[in-house]
Amino acid sequence: MTRVLVANRGEIAVRVVRACRRLGFEVVVAVSAADRDSLAARLADRAVCIGPADPGRSYLRPELLAQAAVSVGADVVHPGYGFCSEKPELGELLAEEGIAFAGPRPETLRAVGDKSSARREAIAADVPVSPAEDVADLAAAHAAADRIGYPALLKAVHGGGGRGIHLVREPADLDRTFDLAAAEARAGFGDGALYLERYYADARHVEVQVFGDGEGGVLVAGDRDCSVQRRHQKVLEEAPAPGLSPATRALLHDSAARLARHLRYTGAGTVEFLVDDSAGADPATVVFLEVNGRIQVEHPVTEELFGIDLVAAQLLLAAGLPTGLPESLPEPHGHVVECRVTAEDAWVGFRPSPGRITAVVWPAGPGIRVDTHTTDGYLFPPFYDSLLGKLVVRAHDRTAALDAMAAALGNARVDGIATTLDFLDWLVAQPDVRRGGVTTQWLDRVWPEVAGARTAVGAA
């Protein structure tokens, strides 16, 4: 029997455990001291503690995860997302022990994990990119900004997950933020390298799901719109991306497939783009953002749209078995929307809200999926990401899917801590969201005024 070590926590650990169960694989979960009694640990055949609650001494240590895999006799390690999922060192340590990694090869992760390197790979694959330059110091940044034009984005070369990004609108902004951005990059990603990139104020964030066989064969599994973001963090995702012309969609899919083939990509990955249709051109302006060399948080959107299991396919590919995926997928029918429910108080600057969950009720019914690790009485820890769960709905069209999401949110309840359920209820009712096509800046522009008005009323 194939034995899998899940090198992650939270809802994605539960998701992988359940996929292993369906496949008949034995499953062990690597846990920190804070997660010994987690839902994933209880659902798995066993759990192995790899360190204390501090992720820097547990989940972020590839050598500890590799040691755990060896100690339990794992055949495959699934890294989930975040933590060590895109660290090539983990795959290398596992390869030395003859253990398969459910993800891309280490050399692929190195090629796409560094934003500058990923950009070079995209150019080599004839994928459209935005004007950008590496900037070694402040003087170089000013010179680059003069060539690229303001406004621009100052980004960490090794950043990810929407972190390590600063908007600079004028030279004075560069003076104020350059040293801060470099320090943040060193603290957050272990490297202070920065680059400057053209800023697209009216762009949407559209990504393409790919799955590679490692030999150049690539399945394109549609696209997702992830433009509803708060400070570069995704809040709502949907598929198919609304409002794309056939020419723009073809450009996105073809570009993603070319890059994945060029990389001889293995397993599930996402190629992210900015789409700017403000000029009315067809196809719209499309520029490469990055490759996420792992399963995405929002993968259920694609799974529900096409009726496929990307996590199971990852595990099967790593185990040397047929993935169960077709060579191509039909045109999708219907629409899927996902909302990320977090333990945060949206009305107070999205302040984290760890603590004891006294009761939790998630909606159920046709077309509804919930991926979560929360249960009644669960002590939501302060050490990790604030994600409580992902609420996913499918319906025959986009309007019906948003209506179904509004109803599902109304039937969800998490007691004991603050959550973003009421914020999400507000979000899916907004006319701009209902129309579709909001840009990545929309939520950051609209929400502060809404939250501020409520705070002012409460103080009156």
CSV table of C-alpha atoms in Angstrom, one decimal:
chain,number,residue,atom,x,y,z
A,1,MET,CA,0.0,0.0,0.0
A,2,THR,CA,1.2,3.5,-0.9
A,3,ARG,CA,2.0,5.6,2.3
A,4,VAL,CA,1.7,9.4,2.0
A,5,LEU,CA,3.0,12.0,4.4
A,6,VAL,CA,1.1,15.2,4.4
A,7,ALA,CA,3.6,18.0,5.1
A,8,ASN,CA,1.1,20.7,5.9
A,9,ARG,CA,-1.8,21.7,8.2
A,10,GLY,CA,-5.2,23.2,8.2
A,11,GLU,CA,-7.9,22.7,5.6
A,12,ILE,CA,-5.4,21.6,2.9
A,13,ALA,CA,-4.1,18.8,5.2
A,14,VAL,CA,-7.7,17.6,5.6
A,15,ARG,CA,-8.2,17.8,1.8
A,16,VAL,CA,-5.1,15.7,1.1
A,17,VAL,CA,-6.0,13.2,3.9
A,18,ARG,CA,-9.5,12.7,2.3
A,19,ALA,CA,-8.0,12.3,-1.1
A,20,CYS,CA,-5.7,9.6,0.2
A,21,ARG,CA,-8.7,7.8,1.8
A,22,ARG,CA,-10.5,7.7,-1.5
A,23,LEU,CA,-7.5,6.3,-3.3
A,24,GLY,CA,-6.9,3.7,-0.6
A,25,PHE,CA,-3.5,5.1,0.4
A,26,GLU,CA,-2.3,5.0,4.0
A,27,VAL,CA,-1.8,8.6,5.2
A,28,VAL,CA,0.3,10.2,8.0
A,29,VAL,CA,0.2,13.9,8.9
A,30,ALA,CA,3.2,15.9,10.0
A,31,VAL,CA,2.0,18.2,12.8
A,32,SER,CA,3.4,20.8,15.1
A,33,ALA,CA,2.7,20.7,18.8
A,34,ALA,CA,-0.2,23.0,18.3
A,35,ASP,CA,-1.9,20.7,15.8
A,36,ARG,CA,-1.6,17.3,17.6
A,37,ASP,CA,-5.4,17.2,18.0
A,38,SER,CA,-6.3,18.8,14.7
A,39,LEU,CA,-9.0,17.4,12.4
A,40,ALA,CA,-6.3,16.3,9.9
A,41,ALA,CA,-4.5,14.4,12.6
A,42,ARG,CA,-7.6,12.7,13.7
A,43,LEU,CA,-8.6,11.7,10.2
A,44,ALA,CA,-5.2,10.3,9.3
A,45,ASP,CA,-3.9,6.8,10.1
A,46,ARG,CA,-1.4,8.5,12.4
A,47,ALA,CA,0.3,11.8,13.1
A,48,VAL,CA,4.0,12.6,13.7
A,49,CYS,CA,5.1,15.7,15.6
A,50,ILE,CA,7.9,17.6,13.9
A,51,GLY,CA,8.3,20.5,16.3
A,52,PRO,CA,6.8,23.3,18.3
A,53,ALA,CA,3.9,25.6,17.3
A,54,ASP,CA,6.3,28.1,15.8
A,55,PRO,CA,6.2,27.4,12.0
A,56,GLY,CA,9.9,28.4,11.7
A,57,ARG,CA,10.7,25.5,13.9
A,58,SER,CA,8.3,23.0,12.3
A,59,TYR,CA,6.4,23.4,9.1
A,60,LEU,CA,9.0,25.7,7.4
A,61,ARG,CA,11.9,23.3,8.0
A,62,PRO,CA,12.3,21.0,5.0
A,63,GLU,CA,14.8,18.8,6.8
A,64,LEU,CA,12.3,18.1,9.6
A,65,LEU,CA,9.7,17.2,7.1
A,66,ALA,CA,12.1,14.9,5.2
A,67,GLN,CA,13.1,13.2,8.5
A,68,ALA,CA,9.5,12.6,9.3
A,69,ALA,CA,8.9,11.1,5.9
A,70,VAL,CA,11.8,8.7,6.4
A,71,SER,CA,10.8,7.8,9.9
A,72,VAL,CA,7.2,6.8,8.9
A,73,GLY,CA,8.3,5.0,5.7
A,74,ALA,CA,6.5,7.3,3.4
A,75,ASP,CA,6.5,6.6,-0.3
A,76,VAL,CA,5.1,10.1,-1.3
A,77,VAL,CA,5.1,13.5,0.4
A,78,HIS,CA,2.3,16.0,-0.4
A,79,PRO,CA,3.4,19.5,0.6
A,80,GLY,CA,0.0,21.3,0.3
A,81,TYR,CA,0.4,25.0,-0.3
A,82,GLY,CA,2.5,27.5,1.5
A,83,PHE,CA,5.2,26.4,4.0
A,84,CYS,CA,7.7,24.2,2.1
A,85,SER,CA,5.5,23.5,-0.9
A,86,GLU,CA,7.7,25.5,-3.2
A,87,LYS,CA,11.1,24.9,-1.5
A,88,PRO,CA,13.3,22.9,-3.9
A,89,GLU,CA,15.3,21.7,-0.9
A,90,LEU,CA,12.4,19.5,0.3
A,91,GLY,CA,12.2,17.7,-3.0
A,92,GLU,CA,16.0,17.2,-3.1
A,93,LEU,CA,16.1,15.8,0.5
A,94,LEU,CA,13.3,13.4,-0.4
A,95,ALA,CA,14.9,12.3,-3.6
A,96,GLU,CA,18.1,11.4,-1.7
A,97,GLU,CA,15.9,9.0,0.3
A,98,GLY,CA,14.0,7.6,-2.7
A,99,ILE,CA,10.7,9.3,-1.6
A,100,ALA,CA,8.5,10.9,-4.3
A,101,PHE,CA,7.5,14.6,-4.0
A,102,ALA,CA,3.9,15.4,-5.1
A,103,GLY,CA,5.0,18.5,-7.0
A,104,PRO,CA,7.4,19.9,-9.6
A,105,ARG,CA,11.0,18.9,-9.8
A,106,PRO,CA,13.4,21.0,-7.7
A,107,GLU,CA,15.0,22.6,-10.8
A,108,THR,CA,11.5,23.7,-11.9
A,109,LEU,CA,10.8,25.2,-8.5
A,110,ARG,CA,14.1,27.1,-8.7
A,111,ALA,CA,13.3,28.4,-12.2
A,112,VAL,CA,9.9,29.8,-11.2
A,113,GLY,CA,10.4,30.6,-7.5
A,114,ASP,CA,12.7,33.5,-8.3
A,115,LYS,CA,10.5,36.2,-10.0
A,116,SER,CA,13.4,37.3,-12.2
A,117,SER,CA,14.2,33.8,-13.3
A,118,ALA,CA,10.5,33.1,-13.9
A,119,ARG,CA,10.3,36.1,-16.1
A,120,ARG,CA,13.3,34.9,-18.1
A,121,GLU,CA,11.6,31.5,-18.5
A,122,ALA,CA,8.4,33.2,-19.6
A,123,ILE,CA,10.2,35.2,-22.2
A,124,ALA,CA,12.0,32.1,-23.5
A,125,ALA,CA,8.5,30.5,-23.9
A,126,ASP,CA,7.2,33.5,-25.8
A,127,VAL,CA,4.8,34.5,-23.0
A,128,PRO,CA,4.0,38.2,-22.8
A,129,VAL,CA,5.6,40.0,-19.9
A,130,SER,CA,5.4,43.5,-18.5
A,131,PRO,CA,8.3,45.9,-18.6
A,132,ALA,CA,10.4,45.2,-15.5
A,133,GLU,CA,14.0,45.4,-14.2
A,134,ASP,CA,16.0,44.1,-11.3
A,135,VAL,CA,17.1,46.9,-9.1
A,136,ALA,CA,20.2,46.5,-7.0
A,137,ASP,CA,20.0,49.8,-5.2
A,138,LEU,CA,18.0,53.0,-4.9
A,139,ALA,CA,19.9,54.7,-7.8
A,140,ALA,CA,19.2,51.7,-10.1
A,141,ALA,CA,15.5,51.8,-9.0
A,142,HIS,CA,15.2,55.5,-10.0
A,143,ALA,CA,16.8,54.8,-13.3
A,144,ALA,CA,14.5,51.8,-13.9
A,145,ALA,CA,11.4,53.8,-13.0
A,146,ASP,CA,12.4,56.6,-15.4
A,147,ARG,CA,12.5,53.9,-18.2
A,148,ILE,CA,9.4,52.0,-17.1
A,149,GLY,CA,7.3,55.0,-16.0
A,150,TYR,CA,5.2,55.8,-12.9
A,151,PRO,CA,3.3,54.3,-11.2
A,152,ALA,CA,5.3,51.1,-10.8
A,153,LEU,CA,5.4,48.2,-8.4
A,154,LEU,CA,8.5,47.5,-6.3
A,155,LYS,CA,8.5,43.8,-5.6
A,156,ALA,CA,10.6,41.2,-3.7
A,157,VAL,CA,12.3,38.9,-6.2
A,158,HIS,CA,11.6,35.9,-3.9
A,159,GLY,CA,8.2,37.1,-2.8
A,160,GLY,CA,4.9,35.3,-3.1
A,161,GLY,CA,1.4,35.0,-1.9
A,162,GLY,CA,0.7,38.7,-2.5
A,163,ARG,CA,3.4,39.8,-0.1
A,164,GLY,CA,6.5,42.0,-0.6
A,165,ILE,CA,4.8,44.5,-3.0
A,166,HIS,CA,4.9,48.3,-2.8
A,167,LEU,CA,3.2,50.7,-5.1
A,168,VAL,CA,5.4,53.7,-6.0
A,169,ARG,CA,3.6,56.6,-7.7
A,170,GLU,CA,6.5,59.1,-7.8
A,171,PRO,CA,10.2,59.3,-7.1
A,172,ALA,CA,9.6,60.3,-3.5
A,173,ASP,CA,7.8,57.0,-3.0
A,174,LEU,CA,10.9,55.1,-4.1
A,175,ASP,CA,13.0,57.1,-1.6
A,176,ARG,CA,10.6,56.3,1.2
A,177,THR,CA,10.0,52.6,0.4
A,178,PHE,CA,13.2,51.1,-1.1
A,179,ASP,CA,15.1,50.3,2.1
A,180,LEU,CA,11.8,49.2,3.8
A,181,ALA,CA,11.0,46.9,0.9
A,182,ALA,CA,14.5,45.4,1.0
A,183,ALA,CA,14.3,44.8,4.7
A,184,GLU,CA,10.8,43.3,4.5
A,185,ALA,CA,12.1,41.0,1.7
A,186,ARG,CA,15.1,39.8,3.8
A,187,ALA,CA,12.8,39.2,6.8
A,188,GLY,CA,10.0,37.5,4.9
A,189,PHE,CA,11.8,35.6,2.2
A,190,GLY,CA,15.5,35.4,3.3
A,191,ASP,CA,16.7,37.6,0.4
A,192,GLY,CA,16.4,41.4,0.0
A,193,ALA,CA,16.6,41.4,-3.8
A,194,LEU,CA,14.0,43.6,-5.5
A,195,TYR,CA,12.7,44.4,-8.9
A,196,LEU,CA,10.5,47.1,-10.4
A,197,GLU,CA,7.6,46.4,-12.7
A,198,ARG,CA,5.0,48.5,-14.6
A,199,TYR,CA,1.8,49.0,-12.6
A,200,TYR,CA,-1.5,48.3,-14.4
A,201,ALA,CA,-4.1,50.2,-12.5
A,202,ASP,CA,-7.1,48.8,-14.3
A,203,ALA,CA,-6.1,45.2,-14.5
A,204,ARG,CA,-7.7,42.0,-13.5
A,205,HIS,CA,-6.0,39.0,-12.0
A,206,VAL,CA,-6.7,35.9,-14.2
A,207,GLU,CA,-4.9,32.6,-13.7
A,208,VAL,CA,-4.7,29.4,-15.7
A,209,GLN,CA,-4.7,25.9,-14.1
A,210,VAL,CA,-2.3,23.5,-15.7
A,211,PHE,CA,-1.3,19.9,-15.0
A,212,GLY,CA,1.9,18.5,-16.5
A,213,ASP,CA,3.1,15.0,-16.9
A,214,GLY,CA,6.8,16.0,-16.5
A,215,GLU,CA,7.6,15.0,-20.1
A,216,GLY,CA,6.1,18.0,-21.9
A,217,GLY,CA,2.5,16.9,-21.9
A,218,VAL,CA,0.2,19.6,-20.4
A,219,LEU,CA,-3.5,19.6,-19.6
A,220,VAL,CA,-5.0,23.1,-19.4
A,221,ALA,CA,-7.9,23.1,-17.0
A,222,GLY,CA,-9.5,26.4,-17.6
A,223,ASP,CA,-9.0,29.8,-16.0
A,224,ARG,CA,-10.1,31.5,-12.8
A,225,ASP,CA,-10.6,35.2,-12.0
A,226,CYS,CA,-9.1,36.2,-8.6
A,227,SER,CA,-9.4,40.0,-8.9
A,228,VAL,CA,-11.3,40.5,-5.7
A,229,GLN,CA,-8.3,41.0,-3.4
A,230,ARG,CA,-7.4,42.9,-0.3
A,231,ARG,CA,-3.8,44.1,-0.2
A,232,HIS,CA,-2.9,41.5,-2.9
A,233,GLN,CA,-4.6,38.7,-0.9
A,234,LYS,CA,-7.3,36.8,-2.7
A,235,VAL,CA,-10.8,36.9,-1.2
A,236,LEU,CA,-13.2,35.6,-3.9
A,237,GLU,CA,-12.3,33.4,-6.9
A,238,GLU,CA,-14.5,32.2,-9.7
A,239,ALA,CA,-14.4,30.2,-12.9
A,240,PRO,CA,-14.7,30.7,-15.8
A,241,ALA,CA,-13.3,34.2,-15.6
A,242,PRO,CA,-16.2,36.4,-16.7
A,243,GLY,CA,-16.1,38.9,-19.5
A,244,LEU,CA,-13.1,37.5,-21.5
A,245,SER,CA,-13.3,37.5,-25.2
A,246,PRO,CA,-12.5,34.2,-27.0
A,247,ALA,CA,-9.3,35.8,-28.3
A,248,THR,CA,-8.1,36.9,-24.8
A,249,ARG,CA,-9.0,33.5,-23.3
A,250,ALA,CA,-7.1,31.7,-26.0
A,251,LEU,CA,-4.1,33.9,-25.5
A,252,LEU,CA,-4.1,33.1,-21.7
A,253,HIS,CA,-4.5,29.4,-22.2
A,254,ASP,CA,-2.0,29.1,-25.0
A,255,SER,CA,0.6,31.2,-23.1
A,256,ALA,CA,0.2,29.0,-20.0
A,257,ALA,CA,0.5,25.8,-22.0
A,258,ARG,CA,3.7,27.0,-23.7
A,259,LEU,CA,5.3,27.9,-20.5
A,260,ALA,CA,4.4,24.6,-18.8
A,261,ARG,CA,5.7,22.7,-21.8
A,262,HIS,CA,8.9,24.7,-21.8
A,263,LEU,CA,9.4,23.9,-18.1
A,264,ARG,CA,8.5,20.2,-18.6
A,265,TYR,CA,6.2,20.9,-15.7
A,266,THR,CA,5.2,18.1,-13.3
A,267,GLY,CA,1.8,18.0,-11.5
A,268,ALA,CA,-0.5,20.8,-10.7
A,269,GLY,CA,0.5,24.4,-11.2
A,270,THR,CA,-1.0,27.8,-11.9
A,271,VAL,CA,0.2,30.5,-14.4
A,272,GLU,CA,-1.0,33.9,-13.2
A,273,PHE,CA,-1.6,36.9,-15.5
A,274,LEU,CA,-2.8,40.5,-15.4
A,275,VAL,CA,-5.4,41.3,-18.0
A,276,ASP,CA,-6.0,44.9,-18.9
A,277,ASP,CA,-8.9,45.5,-21.3
A,278,SER,CA,-9.3,49.2,-20.6
A,279,ALA,CA,-8.0,50.2,-24.1
A,280,GLY,CA,-10.7,48.1,-25.8
A,281,ALA,CA,-8.3,46.0,-27.7
A,282,ASP,CA,-9.0,42.3,-28.6
A,283,PRO,CA,-7.2,40.4,-27.4
A,284,ALA,CA,-6.8,42.5,-24.2
A,285,THR,CA,-3.3,43.3,-22.9
A,286,VAL,CA,-2.1,40.1,-21.1
A,287,VAL,CA,1.1,40.1,-19.1
A,288,PHE,CA,2.7,37.2,-17.1
A,289,LEU,CA,2.8,37.6,-13.3
A,290,GLU,CA,4.2,34.3,-11.9
A,291,VAL,CA,4.0,30.6,-11.7
A,292,ASN,CA,2.7,29.0,-8.5
A,293,GLY,CA,4.5,25.6,-8.4
A,294,ARG,CA,1.9,23.9,-6.2
A,295,ILE,CA,-1.7,23.2,-5.6
A,296,GLN,CA,-3.6,26.6,-5.2
A,297,VAL,CA,-5.9,27.5,-2.3
A,298,GLU,CA,-8.6,28.0,-4.9
A,299,HIS,CA,-8.2,24.7,-6.7
A,300,PRO,CA,-11.7,23.6,-5.7
A,301,VAL,CA,-13.1,26.1,-8.2
A,302,THR,CA,-11.6,24.2,-11.1
A,303,GLU,CA,-12.4,20.8,-9.6
A,304,GLU,CA,-16.1,21.7,-9.3
A,305,LEU,CA,-16.3,23.3,-12.8
A,306,PHE,CA,-14.8,20.3,-14.6
A,307,GLY,CA,-15.5,17.4,-12.2
A,308,ILE,CA,-11.9,16.5,-11.7
A,309,ASP,CA,-9.7,15.8,-8.6
A,310,LEU,CA,-6.4,17.7,-8.9
A,311,VAL,CA,-5.1,16.5,-5.5
A,312,ALA,CA,-5.7,12.9,-6.3
A,313,ALA,CA,-4.0,13.4,-9.6
A,314,GLN,CA,-1.0,14.8,-7.9
A,315,LEU,CA,-0.8,11.8,-5.5
A,316,LEU,CA,-1.3,9.3,-8.3
A,317,LEU,CA,1.4,10.9,-10.5
A,318,ALA,CA,3.9,10.9,-7.7
A,319,ALA,CA,3.1,7.3,-7.0
A,320,GLY,CA,3.8,6.4,-10.6
A,321,LEU,CA,0.1,5.6,-11.4
A,322,PRO,CA,-2.3,7.0,-14.0
A,323,THR,CA,-3.7,10.3,-12.9
A,324,GLY,CA,-7.2,9.7,-14.1
A,325,LEU,CA,-7.2,13.1,-15.9
A,326,PRO,CA,-8.2,13.3,-19.5
A,327,GLU,CA,-5.9,14.6,-22.3
A,328,SER,CA,-8.2,17.5,-22.7
A,329,LEU,CA,-11.3,19.0,-21.1
A,330,PRO,CA,-14.6,20.0,-22.7
A,331,GLU,CA,-15.8,23.6,-22.7
A,332,PRO,CA,-17.1,24.2,-19.1
A,333,HIS,CA,-20.8,24.5,-18.4
A,334,GLY,CA,-22.1,26.5,-15.4
A,335,HIS,CA,-20.2,28.7,-13.0
A,336,VAL,CA,-18.3,28.2,-9.7
A,337,VAL,CA,-17.6,30.8,-7.0
A,338,GLU,CA,-15.4,30.4,-3.9
A,339,CYS,CA,-15.2,32.6,-0.9
A,340,ARG,CA,-12.4,32.4,1.7
A,341,VAL,CA,-13.8,32.6,5.2
A,342,THR,CA,-11.1,33.8,7.7
A,343,ALA,CA,-10.8,34.4,11.4
A,344,GLU,CA,-10.6,38.1,11.1
A,345,ASP,CA,-12.7,41.1,12.0
A,346,ALA,CA,-13.2,42.9,8.7
A,347,TRP,CA,-14.7,46.0,10.4
A,348,VAL,CA,-11.5,46.6,12.5
A,349,GLY,CA,-8.9,46.4,9.8
A,350,PHE,CA,-9.2,42.6,9.3
A,351,ARG,CA,-7.7,42.1,12.8
A,352,PRO,CA,-6.9,38.5,13.5
A,353,SER,CA,-9.3,36.7,15.8
A,354,PRO,CA,-7.8,33.4,17.1
A,355,GLY,CA,-9.6,31.6,19.9
A,356,ARG,CA,-12.1,28.9,20.8
A,357,ILE,CA,-14.8,28.1,18.3
A,358,THR,CA,-17.8,27.3,20.4
A,359,ALA,CA,-20.0,26.2,17.5
A,360,VAL,CA,-19.7,26.0,13.7
A,361,VAL,CA,-22.3,25.3,11.1
A,362,TRP,CA,-21.4,25.1,7.4
A,363,PRO,CA,-24.1,25.0,4.7
A,364,ALA,CA,-24.8,21.8,2.8
A,365,GLY,CA,-26.8,20.8,-0.3
A,366,PRO,CA,-26.6,20.3,-4.0
A,367,GLY,CA,-23.9,22.5,-5.6
A,368,ILE,CA,-22.2,23.4,-2.3
A,369,ARG,CA,-18.8,22.3,-1.2
A,370,VAL,CA,-16.9,23.3,2.0
A,371,ASP,CA,-13.2,22.6,2.6
A,372,THR,CA,-12.4,23.3,6.2
A,373,HIS,CA,-10.6,22.0,9.3
A,374,THR,CA,-12.8,23.6,11.9
A,375,THR,CA,-15.0,21.8,14.3
A,376,ASP,CA,-17.1,22.6,17.4
A,377,GLY,CA,-14.7,23.4,20.3
A,378,TYR,CA,-11.7,23.9,18.0
A,379,LEU,CA,-9.1,26.2,19.4
A,380,PHE,CA,-8.1,28.3,16.4
A,381,PRO,CA,-4.3,29.0,16.9
A,382,PRO,CA,-2.7,32.4,16.5
A,383,PHE,CA,0.5,31.0,14.8
A,384,TYR,CA,-0.7,30.4,11.3
A,385,ASP,CA,-2.8,31.6,8.4
A,386,SER,CA,-6.3,32.9,9.3
A,387,LEU,CA,-8.2,30.7,6.9
A,388,LEU,CA,-11.2,28.9,8.5
A,389,GLY,CA,-12.6,27.4,5.4
A,390,LYS,CA,-13.5,27.8,1.7
A,391,LEU,CA,-17.1,27.9,0.7
A,392,VAL,CA,-17.6,26.8,-2.9
A,393,VAL,CA,-20.9,26.9,-4.9
A,394,ARG,CA,-21.7,25.8,-8.4
A,395,ALA,CA,-24.8,26.8,-10.5
A,396,HIS,CA,-25.9,26.9,-14.1
A,397,ASP,CA,-24.7,30.5,-14.6
A,398,ARG,CA,-22.8,33.2,-12.8
A,399,THR,CA,-25.9,35.1,-11.5
A,400,ALA,CA,-27.3,31.9,-10.0
A,401,ALA,CA,-23.9,31.0,-8.5
A,402,LEU,CA,-23.7,34.4,-6.8
A,403,ASP,CA,-27.2,34.0,-5.6
A,404,ALA,CA,-26.4,30.5,-4.2
A,405,MET,CA,-23.3,31.9,-2.5
A,406,ALA,CA,-25.3,34.6,-0.8
A,407,ALA,CA,-27.7,32.0,0.5
A,408,ALA,CA,-24.9,29.7,1.6
A,409,LEU,CA,-23.2,32.5,3.5
A,410,GLY,CA,-26.5,33.2,5.2
A,411,ASN,CA,-26.6,29.6,6.4
A,412,ALA,CA,-23.0,29.5,7.7
A,413,ARG,CA,-22.2,30.3,11.4
A,414,VAL,CA,-19.0,30.3,13.4
A,415,ASP,CA,-19.4,31.2,17.0
A,416,GLY,CA,-16.8,32.3,19.5
A,417,ILE,CA,-14.5,34.3,17.3
A,418,ALA,CA,-14.8,37.1,14.7
A,419,THR,CA,-15.0,35.9,11.1
A,420,THR,CA,-15.4,37.5,7.7
A,421,LEU,CA,-18.8,35.9,7.0
A,422,ASP,CA,-20.7,39.2,7.2
A,423,PHE,CA,-18.0,40.9,5.1
A,424,LEU,CA,-18.4,38.2,2.4
A,425,ASP,CA,-22.2,38.6,2.6
A,426,TRP,CA,-21.7,42.3,1.8
A,427,LEU,CA,-19.2,41.5,-0.9
A,428,VAL,CA,-21.4,39.2,-3.0
A,429,ALA,CA,-24.2,41.7,-3.0
A,430,GLN,CA,-22.2,44.5,-4.5
A,431,PRO,CA,-23.4,45.6,-7.9
A,432,ASP,CA,-19.8,45.9,-9.2
A,433,VAL,CA,-19.1,42.2,-8.2
A,434,ARG,CA,-22.5,41.2,-9.7
A,435,ARG,CA,-21.6,42.8,-13.0
A,436,GLY,CA,-18.2,41.1,-13.0
A,437,GLY,CA,-14.8,42.4,-14.2
A,438,VAL,CA,-13.7,44.3,-11.1
A,439,THR,CA,-10.0,45.1,-11.0
A,440,THR,CA,-7.5,44.1,-8.4
A,441,GLN,CA,-7.7,47.6,-6.8
A,442,TRP,CA,-11.5,47.7,-6.4
A,443,LEU,CA,-11.8,46.2,-2.9
A,444,ASP,CA,-9.0,48.3,-1.4
A,445,ARG,CA,-10.7,51.4,-2.9
A,446,VAL,CA,-14.2,50.6,-1.7
A,447,TRP,CA,-14.0,48.8,1.6
A,448,PRO,CA,-12.3,51.3,3.8
A,449,GLU,CA,-15.1,53.8,3.2
A,450,VAL,CA,-17.7,51.1,4.0
A,451,ALA,CA,-15.9,50.0,7.2
A,452,GLY,CA,-15.3,53.6,8.2
A,453,ALA,CA,-18.9,54.6,7.8
A,454,ARG,CA,-20.0,51.8,10.1
A,455,THR,CA,-17.4,52.7,12.7
A,456,ALA,CA,-18.5,56.3,12.6
A,457,VAL,CA,-22.2,55.3,13.1
A,458,GLY,CA,-21.2,53.0,16.0
A,459,ALA,CA,-19.2,55.8,17.7
A,460,ALA,CA,-22.1,58.3,17.3
